Every structure is written in structure tokens, then in C-alpha cells.
């Protein structure tokens, strides 16, 4: 097997080592050795002394199809935003999803992301091939991928939020989910594709579908993902309809445990923070989306302190307008400190350290996704590495470059390696043409916008 040698001015392994003039040897998609000083001989090499190299970043929550509907309802909250967008989303098909996912994944890779989930839950009737388009796109662009077979089944006529036109029959959802697991799920170490079972939210599916989905996932040994405690509106909906707070509802439905991770987890009380941590349930914190929609400030520092698995997510680009996971790291750090200050914490600046923020974006996300082979750079782990320049105008001369990359504006990745293969080099995507992707998604967004007007 050919070997690839990666060298950087500073190599942060995420496992306690920060090596000046560090190197990493990749073989067959895995890290075979890490060190500093004189590197071993390899078949190929990437040598970037002007960069910091870190474990590839992990995106633990996204809806990639939303890249086609960015900028709608720029000043509205979640429910208002969703009600405006559902009819537009009802028009998507496999081509939309492919073009949007190409854009979202390209942006993720260029921000240093090497492993991402995608929570896809809109399957308009009669539109075939949507899930397959996501899997194929990740494979084309070279991204390690955990696609969620999401779902919505509770339409407006039954008291749910989405219009009936975008919900599916529950038996069909379960049958299709099982088929996708069969077709695409690879549980092996170093896997490039693992399928996740993911009904959308307490206000868009029934409790029965939640329960059945959990049973199905556990029968097949795959993970579970959904939205929980994102907004106060959701909390009111759950209290009104079920007489329970969102986490209590999910726990009663079998939706806590070390095979489950939630998106958001903004509105947890003290007892719920403890319960999330105790049950080993993960939380994907999505700071930009939460701030854009005015959803609230996640208790990320409290969750970390309680020992919960916490990762970061960009969320769909319709509530972020980007998919830059390095930006989420920066935002998470600032948001945690701002929140701590609002709570009267005299050490608010220490609420989430720069290296803690890096951990959320790497090992924390990998833990949410159930990947013990990703998130750090150690022998035997996946060879997923991101390089960021520290000699550009934004970062040159910053003392403590690893902290600097969290505190200063996020850098575009200079090089990205996924599964031992170089997919970004000199700040350019090697597996797709950025301008073509931009042109195509602009045309598709325009087409959807025109449909939505009628
Ligand atoms: Zn979401």
C-alpha cells in the first residue's frame, strides 16, 4: 500500500501532543505513525511548514439540501421560518439535493471538515433517488459521511407543524429506512459511510414513529439522531400536546443512550443537563443557526462540565447561510463565554477554552457520531487531517497559533486529507470545481424560488 507523509509547522494530535515540525505517516487510510523531527520516507508527501495540522473537523448536524434555499425569512424565528420554507422544500428532487449537497460538502471540506452527517428528512412523494444522491455526492467529493434517513409523518391536519404535502406514511418510512441501512451502512473501522435513523423532531413525527425508529435502529446496530430542545416554541408544543418537556418525552420513547445524539439541546434545565450526560447521549451544538434563528444560547460549557458528549454542527444552510465548521468552533467559543458572563460568572473567559473548542469540533463530534476511529491523530485512527495557514494576514504572528485559529476569524483550509487521500490542496478542492458548483447551485436556487412564488 502506498504511504503518504504529512508535515506541518505544528501538528496538534488532539490526543495531548502539539508537535513542532510534526509529521504523520498515513497508510491505507489509517495513521501508522506520528512524530516530530526527521520524518520517515514515504511514497508521497504534503509539506506545509506555514500551517497548523489538526484532526479533520467533524460536522455533527446538517441539512445539506437547504443550500438551495438560503436567505429566506432572514429575520424570523424557527416556526415562522419553517412554515415559509416547507412549501419550497416540497419542490426538491434528487437533482436539487445533489447540487445542494455538492455545495454544502465543498464548503465543509474547504473549512477543514473530513467527517459529516447529513439529516435529510424531506422526501416529496414520487421523487426517487434523494438519499442515494447524497451518498454518491459524498463519495464523489471524498467526504467521510453519515447520512441520516430522516422523516416527517405528523402533518398539519394531525396537529403537526409541516403541511400534509411533505409528510410520509410511517410504514413506508420504516421500510425505506431499513432498505437504506441494507444498501449503504458499513460498520467496519475506517468506514466511509454509516447510515443513521433520524425522525425529524417532536413536532413533525408521531411518538409511535419515534419508538419504532429507535427499535429499528437498535435491531440493526445503527445510531439515532433528532432535533431536541431547540426553541421555547418546541417546549410549549411538547408540554401542550404530551404534558412533558422535550427531553422527558424523548427519554420515555427510548431516545436517550450512547447510541443517540440530539441536535441543539438549547433549552435544558440543570436536571436535564445531568440526565443527558449520565445517559451518554450526545448533543450537536449549532451556534450560528441558534443565533440566526434567535433560538437561544446552548449551555455548552455546562454540558461539557457534566461530561456529556458534545460536538458541533453547521445545521442546514437555510439557517446559517454557510457550512463552515471552523466558524462554528469560533462561534461556540465566543457564545459560551458570552453566556457565562450573562450568568454572572466571574471567570466567563474560561468557560470554554480554545483547546476545548477544538475538542468539540473534532473528538466531540466523532463521539456524537459513534466514531472511536476518528477525532484524534494517533496510530490506528483514520488518516483525516486538516491544515490551516498561520502566515496569512489574518493569522500571521499570533502567539499560540492553535488558540489563534479559534480566537481569530476562521481560516480556509490550506490542505485536507480524508482517508489518507488529499482532497483539498493550496486552498482548492481537488475533487470538484468550486465555480461550477457555485454556478449550478445558483441556477437551482433560482428555479426553486420561481416555483415558490406560485
Ligand atoms: Zn437541524
Short mmCIF file of C-alpha atoms and ligand atoms in Angstrom, two decimals:
data_model
loop_
_atom_site.label_atom_id
_atom_site.label_comp_id
_atom_site.label_asym_id
_atom_site.label_seq_id
_atom_site.Cartn_x
_atom_site.Cartn_y
_atom_site.Cartn_z
CA UNK A 1 0.00 0.00 0.00
CA UNK A 2 1.39 3.48 -0.88
CA UNK A 3 2.18 5.75 2.05
CA UNK A 4 1.54 9.48 2.45
CA UNK A 5 3.66 11.69 4.68
CA UNK A 6 2.03 14.84 6.13
CA UNK A 7 4.28 17.52 7.63
CA UNK A 8 3.28 20.79 9.32
CA UNK A 9 4.88 23.63 11.27
CA UNK A 10 2.79 22.46 14.20
CA UNK A 11 0.89 19.20 14.46
CA UNK A 12 -1.84 19.08 17.13
CA UNK A 13 -2.85 15.45 17.53
CA UNK A 14 -5.92 16.17 19.67
CA UNK A 15 -4.56 13.44 21.93
CA UNK A 16 -2.34 15.58 24.13
CA UNK A 17 0.54 16.26 21.75
CA UNK A 18 1.42 19.52 19.98
CA UNK A 19 4.48 18.74 17.90
CA UNK A 20 6.60 21.45 16.29
CA UNK A 21 7.68 20.32 12.83
CA UNK A 22 5.39 17.37 13.37
CA UNK A 23 4.71 14.64 10.87
CA UNK A 24 2.17 11.92 10.34
CA UNK A 25 2.53 8.83 8.17
CA UNK A 26 -0.68 7.53 6.57
CA UNK A 27 -1.03 4.06 5.13
CA UNK A 28 -4.16 2.50 3.67
CA UNK A 29 -6.40 5.28 5.04
CA UNK A 30 -5.12 5.00 8.61
CA UNK A 31 -2.46 6.77 10.69
CA UNK A 32 0.51 4.46 11.01
CA UNK A 33 2.88 6.75 12.92
CA UNK A 34 3.12 10.29 14.35
CA UNK A 35 6.26 12.15 15.39
CA UNK A 36 8.47 15.23 15.09
CA UNK A 37 11.89 15.92 13.67
CA UNK A 38 13.29 13.65 10.96
CA UNK A 39 10.32 12.10 9.15
CA UNK A 40 10.22 8.62 7.61
CA UNK A 41 10.38 8.06 3.86
CA UNK A 42 7.02 7.83 2.05
CA UNK A 43 5.65 7.42 -1.48
CA UNK A 44 4.07 10.87 -1.45
CA UNK A 45 4.27 13.92 0.83
CA UNK A 46 2.50 17.15 1.76
CA UNK A 47 4.92 19.52 3.46
CA UNK A 48 3.40 22.74 4.85
CA UNK A 49 5.68 24.43 7.39
CA UNK A 50 3.42 27.53 7.29
CA UNK A 51 0.44 25.53 8.61
CA UNK A 52 -1.03 24.03 11.75
CA UNK A 53 -2.30 20.49 11.16
CA UNK A 54 -5.13 19.12 13.30
CA UNK A 55 -7.52 16.15 13.24
CA UNK A 56 -10.10 16.67 10.48
CA UNK A 57 -13.12 18.59 11.79
CA UNK A 58 -16.43 16.81 12.34
CA UNK A 59 -19.83 18.24 11.44
CA UNK A 60 -22.42 16.63 13.71
CA UNK A 61 -25.59 18.27 12.34
CA UNK A 62 -26.64 19.48 8.90
CA UNK A 63 -29.39 19.52 6.27
CA UNK A 64 -27.44 19.84 3.05
CA UNK A 65 -30.45 20.22 0.72
CA UNK A 66 -31.05 23.61 2.40
CA UNK A 67 -28.11 25.07 0.48
CA UNK A 68 -30.69 25.56 -2.33
CA UNK A 69 -32.90 27.75 -0.10
CA UNK A 70 -30.51 30.13 1.64
CA UNK A 71 -31.57 33.62 2.66
CA UNK A 72 -35.31 33.01 3.12
CA UNK A 73 -37.05 34.64 6.14
CA UNK A 74 -33.88 36.46 7.17
CA UNK A 75 -35.39 37.81 10.38
CA UNK A 76 -37.84 35.12 11.54
CA UNK A 77 -37.81 32.51 14.32
CA UNK A 78 -37.80 28.72 13.79
CA UNK A 79 -41.52 28.00 13.41
CA UNK A 80 -42.13 31.06 11.18
CA UNK A 81 -39.06 30.16 9.10
CA UNK A 82 -40.14 26.51 8.81
CA UNK A 83 -43.71 27.39 7.78
CA UNK A 84 -42.37 29.62 4.99
CA UNK A 85 -39.85 27.04 3.78
CA UNK A 86 -41.87 23.78 3.88
CA UNK A 87 -43.74 24.59 0.62
CA UNK A 88 -40.45 25.41 -1.12
CA UNK A 89 -38.84 22.21 0.17
CA UNK A 90 -41.84 20.29 -1.18
CA UNK A 91 -40.42 21.08 -4.66
CA UNK A 92 -36.99 19.47 -4.20
CA UNK A 93 -35.94 16.35 -6.06
CA UNK A 94 -32.78 14.24 -6.34
CA UNK A 95 -31.15 16.81 -8.67
CA UNK A 96 -31.75 19.63 -6.18
CA UNK A 97 -30.32 17.55 -3.38
CA UNK A 98 -27.27 16.56 -5.43
CA UNK A 99 -26.44 20.17 -6.38
CA UNK A 100 -27.08 21.47 -2.85
CA UNK A 101 -25.03 18.67 -1.27
CA UNK A 102 -22.14 19.36 -3.67
CA UNK A 103 -22.12 22.98 -2.48
CA UNK A 104 -22.52 22.11 1.21
CA UNK A 105 -19.87 19.38 1.13
CA UNK A 106 -17.43 21.53 -0.85
CA UNK A 107 -17.74 24.29 1.74
CA UNK A 108 -17.35 21.79 4.57
CA UNK A 109 -14.19 20.28 3.06
CA UNK A 110 -12.76 23.77 2.47
CA UNK A 111 -13.34 24.58 6.14
CA UNK A 112 -11.33 21.55 7.25
CA UNK A 113 -14.21 19.13 7.73
CA UNK A 114 -13.46 15.47 6.96
CA UNK A 115 -16.45 13.70 8.55
CA UNK A 116 -20.02 14.93 8.33
CA UNK A 117 -23.50 13.77 8.95
CA UNK A 118 -26.50 14.96 6.95
CA UNK A 119 -30.01 14.88 8.38
CA UNK A 120 -32.28 14.58 5.37
CA UNK A 121 -35.99 14.47 6.21
CA UNK A 122 -37.84 15.88 3.16
CA UNK A 123 -38.90 13.16 0.71
CA UNK A 124 -41.66 14.61 -1.51
CA UNK A 125 -43.94 11.90 -2.88
CA UNK A 126 -42.80 10.31 -6.14
CA UNK A 127 -39.33 11.88 -6.10
CA UNK A 128 -36.93 8.96 -6.17
CA UNK A 129 -33.19 8.80 -5.54
CA UNK A 130 -32.77 11.58 -2.97
CA UNK A 131 -30.90 9.57 -0.33
CA UNK A 132 -28.75 7.86 -2.98
CA UNK A 133 -27.81 11.30 -4.40
CA UNK A 134 -26.40 12.31 -1.00
CA UNK A 135 -24.34 9.15 -0.63
CA UNK A 136 -22.98 9.42 -4.20
CA UNK A 137 -22.06 13.09 -3.76
CA UNK A 138 -20.06 12.41 -0.59
CA UNK A 139 -18.27 9.59 -2.36
CA UNK A 140 -17.52 11.80 -5.42
CA UNK A 141 -16.11 14.63 -3.30
CA UNK A 142 -14.25 12.33 -0.89
CA UNK A 143 -16.02 13.21 2.37
CA UNK A 144 -16.48 10.63 5.15
CA UNK A 145 -20.25 10.57 5.54
CA UNK A 146 -23.01 9.58 7.97
CA UNK A 147 -26.29 10.21 6.12
CA UNK A 148 -29.45 10.17 8.24
CA UNK A 149 -32.63 8.69 6.84
CA UNK A 150 -34.81 11.41 8.35
CA UNK A 151 -38.59 11.62 8.20
CA UNK A 152 -41.73 13.65 8.84
CA UNK A 153 -45.09 11.98 9.43
CA UNK A 154 -47.17 14.41 11.50
CA UNK A 155 -48.85 16.83 9.10
CA UNK A 156 -50.87 19.93 9.92
CA UNK A 157 -54.17 18.04 9.75
CA UNK A 158 -52.99 15.86 12.67
CA UNK A 159 -51.65 18.74 14.75
CA UNK A 160 -48.08 18.79 13.44
CA UNK A 161 -46.20 21.76 12.02
CA UNK A 162 -45.42 20.68 8.42
CA UNK A 163 -48.10 20.76 5.70
CA UNK A 164 -49.54 17.34 4.80
CA UNK A 165 -47.88 17.58 1.37
CA UNK A 166 -44.39 16.95 2.77
CA UNK A 167 -45.11 14.14 5.24
CA UNK A 168 -44.77 10.41 4.52
CA UNK A 169 -46.60 7.29 5.56
CA UNK A 170 -44.96 5.72 8.64
CA UNK A 171 -44.77 2.16 7.32
CA UNK A 172 -43.14 3.45 4.14
CA UNK A 173 -40.60 5.45 6.20
CA UNK A 174 -39.61 2.41 8.24
CA UNK A 175 -39.36 0.13 5.20
CA UNK A 176 -37.25 2.64 3.27
CA UNK A 177 -35.01 3.25 6.29
CA UNK A 178 -34.31 -0.47 6.56
CA UNK A 179 -33.52 -0.57 2.84
CA UNK A 180 -31.03 2.31 3.12
CA UNK A 181 -29.25 0.62 6.03
CA UNK A 182 -29.03 -2.55 3.95
CA UNK A 183 -27.76 -0.70 0.87
CA UNK A 184 -25.27 1.76 2.36
CA UNK A 185 -24.34 1.12 6.01
CA UNK A 186 -20.75 0.00 6.58
CA UNK A 187 -19.95 -0.67 10.26
CA UNK A 188 -16.26 -1.55 9.68
CA UNK A 189 -13.45 0.55 11.21
CA UNK A 190 -12.43 3.25 8.72
CA UNK A 191 -15.92 3.19 7.18
CA UNK A 192 -16.68 5.97 4.68
CA UNK A 193 -20.47 5.62 5.06
CA UNK A 194 -22.71 4.84 8.02
CA UNK A 195 -26.47 5.26 7.96
CA UNK A 196 -28.37 6.88 10.86
CA UNK A 197 -32.09 6.68 11.72
CA UNK A 198 -33.49 10.17 12.29
CA UNK A 199 -37.17 11.20 12.58
CA UNK A 200 -37.11 14.99 12.35
CA UNK A 201 -38.49 16.46 15.60
CA UNK A 202 -41.22 16.09 18.25
CA UNK A 203 -43.47 18.45 16.25
CA UNK A 204 -43.16 16.69 12.88
CA UNK A 205 -43.41 12.96 13.69
CA UNK A 206 -45.60 10.89 15.99
CA UNK A 207 -44.38 9.30 19.24
CA UNK A 208 -45.11 5.92 17.62
CA UNK A 209 -42.67 6.63 14.78
CA UNK A 210 -40.03 7.73 17.30
CA UNK A 211 -40.46 4.50 19.24
CA UNK A 212 -40.47 2.25 16.15
CA UNK A 213 -37.45 4.07 14.69
CA UNK A 214 -35.46 3.50 17.89
CA UNK A 215 -36.34 -0.20 17.83
CA UNK A 216 -35.38 -0.48 14.16
CA UNK A 217 -32.04 1.31 14.68
CA UNK A 218 -31.17 -0.93 17.63
CA UNK A 219 -32.07 -4.08 15.68
CA UNK A 220 -29.51 -3.04 13.07
CA UNK A 221 -26.90 -1.52 15.41
CA UNK A 222 -27.08 1.94 13.81
CA UNK A 223 -27.29 5.32 15.53
CA UNK A 224 -30.22 7.64 16.25
CA UNK A 225 -30.44 11.37 15.70
CA UNK A 226 -33.15 14.04 16.02
CA UNK A 227 -33.80 17.67 16.99
CA UNK A 228 -34.47 18.24 20.70
CA UNK A 229 -34.92 21.37 22.84
CA UNK A 230 -34.10 23.79 20.04
CA UNK A 231 -36.63 26.51 20.88
CA UNK A 232 -39.12 27.58 23.52
CA UNK A 233 -41.88 27.05 20.90
CA UNK A 234 -40.94 23.37 20.76
CA UNK A 235 -41.01 23.15 24.56
CA UNK A 236 -44.52 24.70 24.61
CA UNK A 237 -45.66 22.29 21.87
CA UNK A 238 -44.44 19.25 23.86
CA UNK A 239 -45.95 20.46 27.14
CA UNK A 240 -49.27 21.20 25.47
CA UNK A 241 -49.54 18.04 23.38
CA UNK A 242 -47.78 15.46 25.58
CA UNK A 243 -47.67 17.11 29.03
CA UNK A 244 -43.90 16.61 29.04
CA UNK A 245 -40.78 18.62 28.40
CA UNK A 246 -38.91 17.59 25.22
CA UNK A 247 -36.15 15.57 26.93
CA UNK A 248 -38.62 13.74 29.18
CA UNK A 249 -40.68 12.87 26.10
CA UNK A 250 -37.63 11.55 24.28
CA UNK A 251 -36.46 9.55 27.27
CA UNK A 252 -39.91 7.93 27.60
CA UNK A 253 -39.73 6.98 23.91
CA UNK A 254 -36.38 5.22 24.34
CA UNK A 255 -34.44 8.10 22.82
CA UNK A 256 -31.55 8.53 25.26
CA UNK A 257 -28.37 6.48 25.46
CA UNK A 258 -24.89 6.24 23.99
CA UNK A 259 -26.30 5.42 20.54
CA UNK A 260 -28.32 8.67 20.38
CA UNK A 261 -27.28 12.24 19.70
CA UNK A 262 -29.51 15.30 19.56
CA UNK A 263 -29.21 18.46 17.52
CA UNK A 264 -29.22 21.72 19.54
CA UNK A 265 -30.14 20.89 23.18
CA UNK A 266 -30.51 24.62 23.85
CA UNK A 267 -33.28 24.61 26.45
CA UNK A 268 -32.17 22.01 29.01
CA UNK A 269 -32.60 22.70 32.73
CA UNK A 270 -29.98 21.59 35.31
CA UNK A 271 -31.56 18.20 35.83
CA UNK A 272 -31.73 17.63 32.05
CA UNK A 273 -28.07 18.58 31.55
CA UNK A 274 -27.23 15.91 34.15
CA UNK A 275 -29.51 13.33 32.53
CA UNK A 276 -28.05 13.90 29.05
CA UNK A 277 -24.54 13.36 30.45
CA UNK A 278 -25.47 10.34 32.60
CA UNK A 279 -27.17 8.52 29.75
CA UNK A 280 -24.21 9.07 27.38
CA UNK A 281 -26.47 10.91 24.93
CA UNK A 282 -24.68 13.28 22.54
CA UNK A 283 -25.51 16.89 21.68
CA UNK A 284 -24.58 18.65 18.44
CA UNK A 285 -24.30 22.33 19.32
CA UNK A 286 -25.09 24.59 16.34
CA UNK A 287 -24.19 28.11 17.47
CA UNK A 288 -24.64 30.04 14.18
CA UNK A 289 -28.06 28.55 13.49
CA UNK A 290 -29.24 29.09 17.08
CA UNK A 291 -28.16 32.71 16.91
CA UNK A 292 -29.52 33.30 13.37
CA UNK A 293 -32.98 31.98 14.38
CA UNK A 294 -32.86 33.59 17.82
CA UNK A 295 -33.38 30.13 19.35
CA UNK A 296 -31.23 30.74 22.40
CA UNK A 297 -27.80 30.07 23.89
CA UNK A 298 -26.94 26.39 24.36
CA UNK A 299 -25.47 25.50 27.77
CA UNK A 300 -22.43 24.08 26.04
CA UNK A 301 -19.99 24.74 28.90
CA UNK A 302 -22.39 23.14 31.43
CA UNK A 303 -22.84 20.10 29.18
CA UNK A 304 -19.07 19.70 28.76
CA UNK A 305 -18.55 20.10 32.53
CA UNK A 306 -21.23 17.47 33.22
CA UNK A 307 -19.32 15.03 30.99
CA UNK A 308 -21.74 14.92 28.05
CA UNK A 309 -20.62 14.07 24.53
CA UNK A 310 -20.75 17.43 22.74
CA UNK A 311 -19.95 18.09 19.10
CA UNK A 312 -20.58 20.98 16.73
CA UNK A 313 -22.86 21.30 13.72
CA UNK A 314 -23.35 23.87 11.00
CA UNK A 315 -27.08 22.97 10.76
CA UNK A 316 -28.80 23.49 7.41
CA UNK A 317 -27.55 26.39 5.32
CA UNK A 318 -31.06 27.91 5.24
CA UNK A 319 -30.45 28.94 8.88
CA UNK A 320 -26.74 29.59 8.62
CA UNK A 321 -26.09 30.64 5.00
CA UNK A 322 -22.82 28.71 5.20
CA UNK A 323 -21.36 25.34 6.13
CA UNK A 324 -18.09 26.36 7.71
CA UNK A 325 -17.40 24.10 10.67
CA UNK A 326 -14.27 26.07 11.63
CA UNK A 327 -16.58 29.09 12.01
CA UNK A 328 -18.80 27.08 14.42
CA UNK A 329 -15.75 26.37 16.58
CA UNK A 330 -15.07 30.12 16.75
CA UNK A 331 -18.75 30.93 17.44
CA UNK A 332 -19.08 28.19 20.10
CA UNK A 333 -16.12 29.60 21.98
CA UNK A 334 -17.47 33.17 21.94
CA UNK A 335 -21.06 32.14 22.67
CA UNK A 336 -20.07 30.03 25.70
CA UNK A 337 -18.13 32.94 27.18
CA UNK A 338 -20.92 35.42 26.47
CA UNK A 339 -23.47 33.13 28.08
CA UNK A 340 -21.27 32.60 31.15
CA UNK A 341 -20.90 36.37 31.54
CA UNK A 342 -24.70 36.80 31.37
CA UNK A 343 -24.97 34.22 34.17
CA UNK A 344 -22.68 36.33 36.35
CA UNK A 345 -19.67 34.00 36.03
CA UNK A 346 -16.56 35.97 37.07
CA UNK A 347 -14.38 33.60 35.06
CA UNK A 348 -16.53 33.78 31.95
CA UNK A 349 -13.49 33.97 29.67
CA UNK A 350 -12.51 30.49 30.85
CA UNK A 351 -15.99 28.99 30.33
CA UNK A 352 -14.83 27.25 27.14
CA UNK A 353 -11.10 27.20 26.45
CA UNK A 354 -9.67 27.48 22.94
CA UNK A 355 -8.43 23.88 23.06
CA UNK A 356 -11.81 22.73 24.45
CA UNK A 357 -13.44 24.33 21.41
CA UNK A 358 -11.08 22.38 19.13
CA UNK A 359 -12.03 19.21 21.02
CA UNK A 360 -15.75 19.85 20.39
CA UNK A 361 -15.07 20.28 16.67
CA UNK A 362 -13.02 17.06 16.44
CA UNK A 363 -13.20 14.31 19.09
CA UNK A 364 -16.54 15.60 20.44
CA UNK A 365 -18.21 15.38 17.05
CA UNK A 366 -16.67 11.97 16.42
CA UNK A 367 -18.11 10.78 19.77
CA UNK A 368 -21.58 12.03 18.78
CA UNK A 369 -21.29 10.07 15.54
CA UNK A 370 -20.05 6.98 17.38
CA UNK A 371 -16.62 7.02 15.71
CA UNK A 372 -13.87 5.79 18.03
CA UNK A 373 -11.59 5.68 14.95
CA UNK A 374 -11.88 9.43 14.19
CA UNK A 375 -11.36 12.73 16.01
CA UNK A 376 -7.69 12.40 17.05
CA UNK A 377 -4.44 11.67 15.20
CA UNK A 378 -2.95 8.54 16.72
CA UNK A 379 -1.67 5.30 15.20
CA UNK A 380 -4.62 3.15 14.16
CA UNK A 381 -7.04 6.08 13.72
CA UNK A 382 -8.37 7.28 10.38
CA UNK A 383 -5.96 9.48 8.43
CA UNK A 384 -8.25 12.54 8.37
CA UNK A 385 -6.25 15.76 8.69
CA UNK A 386 -6.89 19.49 8.17
CA UNK A 387 -4.14 22.09 7.59
CA UNK A 388 -4.68 25.79 8.29
CA UNK A 389 -2.25 28.55 7.29
CA UNK A 390 -0.82 30.70 10.05
CA UNK A 391 1.21 33.01 7.81
CA UNK A 392 -1.73 34.77 6.10
CA UNK A 393 -2.73 38.32 7.02
CA UNK A 394 -5.47 37.19 9.43
CA UNK A 395 -3.27 34.82 11.44
CA UNK A 396 0.39 35.79 10.94
CA UNK A 397 2.27 36.37 14.17
CA UNK A 398 -0.49 35.29 16.55
CA UNK A 399 1.10 33.84 19.68
CA UNK A 400 -0.13 30.28 20.33
CA UNK A 401 -1.32 29.51 16.77
CA UNK A 402 -3.75 26.76 17.82
CA UNK A 403 -5.58 29.15 20.16
CA UNK A 404 -5.25 31.85 17.50
CA UNK A 405 -7.12 29.75 14.96
CA UNK A 406 -10.04 29.52 17.40
CA UNK A 407 -9.98 33.15 18.53
CA UNK A 408 -9.28 34.87 15.19
CA UNK A 409 -11.57 34.58 12.15
CA UNK A 410 -11.64 31.01 10.87
CA UNK A 411 -9.15 30.21 8.13
CA UNK A 412 -9.94 28.46 4.88
CA UNK A 413 -8.24 25.07 4.98
CA UNK A 414 -4.98 25.02 3.02
CA UNK A 415 -5.00 21.23 2.69
CA UNK A 416 -7.39 18.49 3.73
CA UNK A 417 -6.77 14.76 3.79
CA UNK A 418 -9.63 12.28 4.16
CA UNK A 419 -9.00 8.56 4.48
CA UNK A 420 -5.35 9.13 3.54
CA UNK A 421 -6.25 10.96 0.31
CA UNK A 422 -5.61 14.65 -0.40
CA UNK A 423 -8.94 16.32 -1.31
CA UNK A 424 -8.00 19.99 -0.75
CA UNK A 425 -4.61 21.42 -1.74
CA UNK A 426 -3.45 25.06 -1.90
CA UNK A 427 -6.89 26.04 -0.61
CA UNK A 428 -8.61 24.43 -3.62
CA UNK A 429 -10.93 21.47 -3.81
CA UNK A 430 -9.34 18.74 -5.95
CA UNK A 431 -12.48 16.61 -6.27
CA UNK A 432 -14.80 19.24 -7.76
CA UNK A 433 -14.73 22.64 -9.42
CA UNK A 434 -15.80 25.33 -6.99
CA UNK A 435 -17.05 27.84 -9.59
CA UNK A 436 -19.08 25.21 -11.42
CA UNK A 437 -20.65 24.12 -8.12
CA UNK A 438 -21.49 27.76 -7.30
CA UNK A 439 -22.98 28.42 -10.76
CA UNK A 440 -25.11 25.28 -10.68
CA UNK A 441 -26.50 25.86 -7.18
CA UNK A 442 -27.32 29.47 -8.06
CA UNK A 443 -29.39 28.27 -11.04
CA UNK A 444 -31.16 25.62 -8.95
CA UNK A 445 -31.90 28.09 -6.13
CA UNK A 446 -33.42 30.46 -8.71
CA UNK A 447 -35.57 27.66 -10.15
CA UNK A 448 -36.93 26.76 -6.69
CA UNK A 449 -37.55 30.42 -5.83
CA UNK A 450 -39.61 30.83 -9.02
CA UNK A 451 -41.70 27.72 -8.16
CA UNK A 452 -42.27 29.02 -4.65
CA UNK A 453 -43.83 32.23 -5.98
CA UNK A 454 -46.80 30.31 -7.44
ZN1 LIG B 1 -31.42 20.98 12.13
#
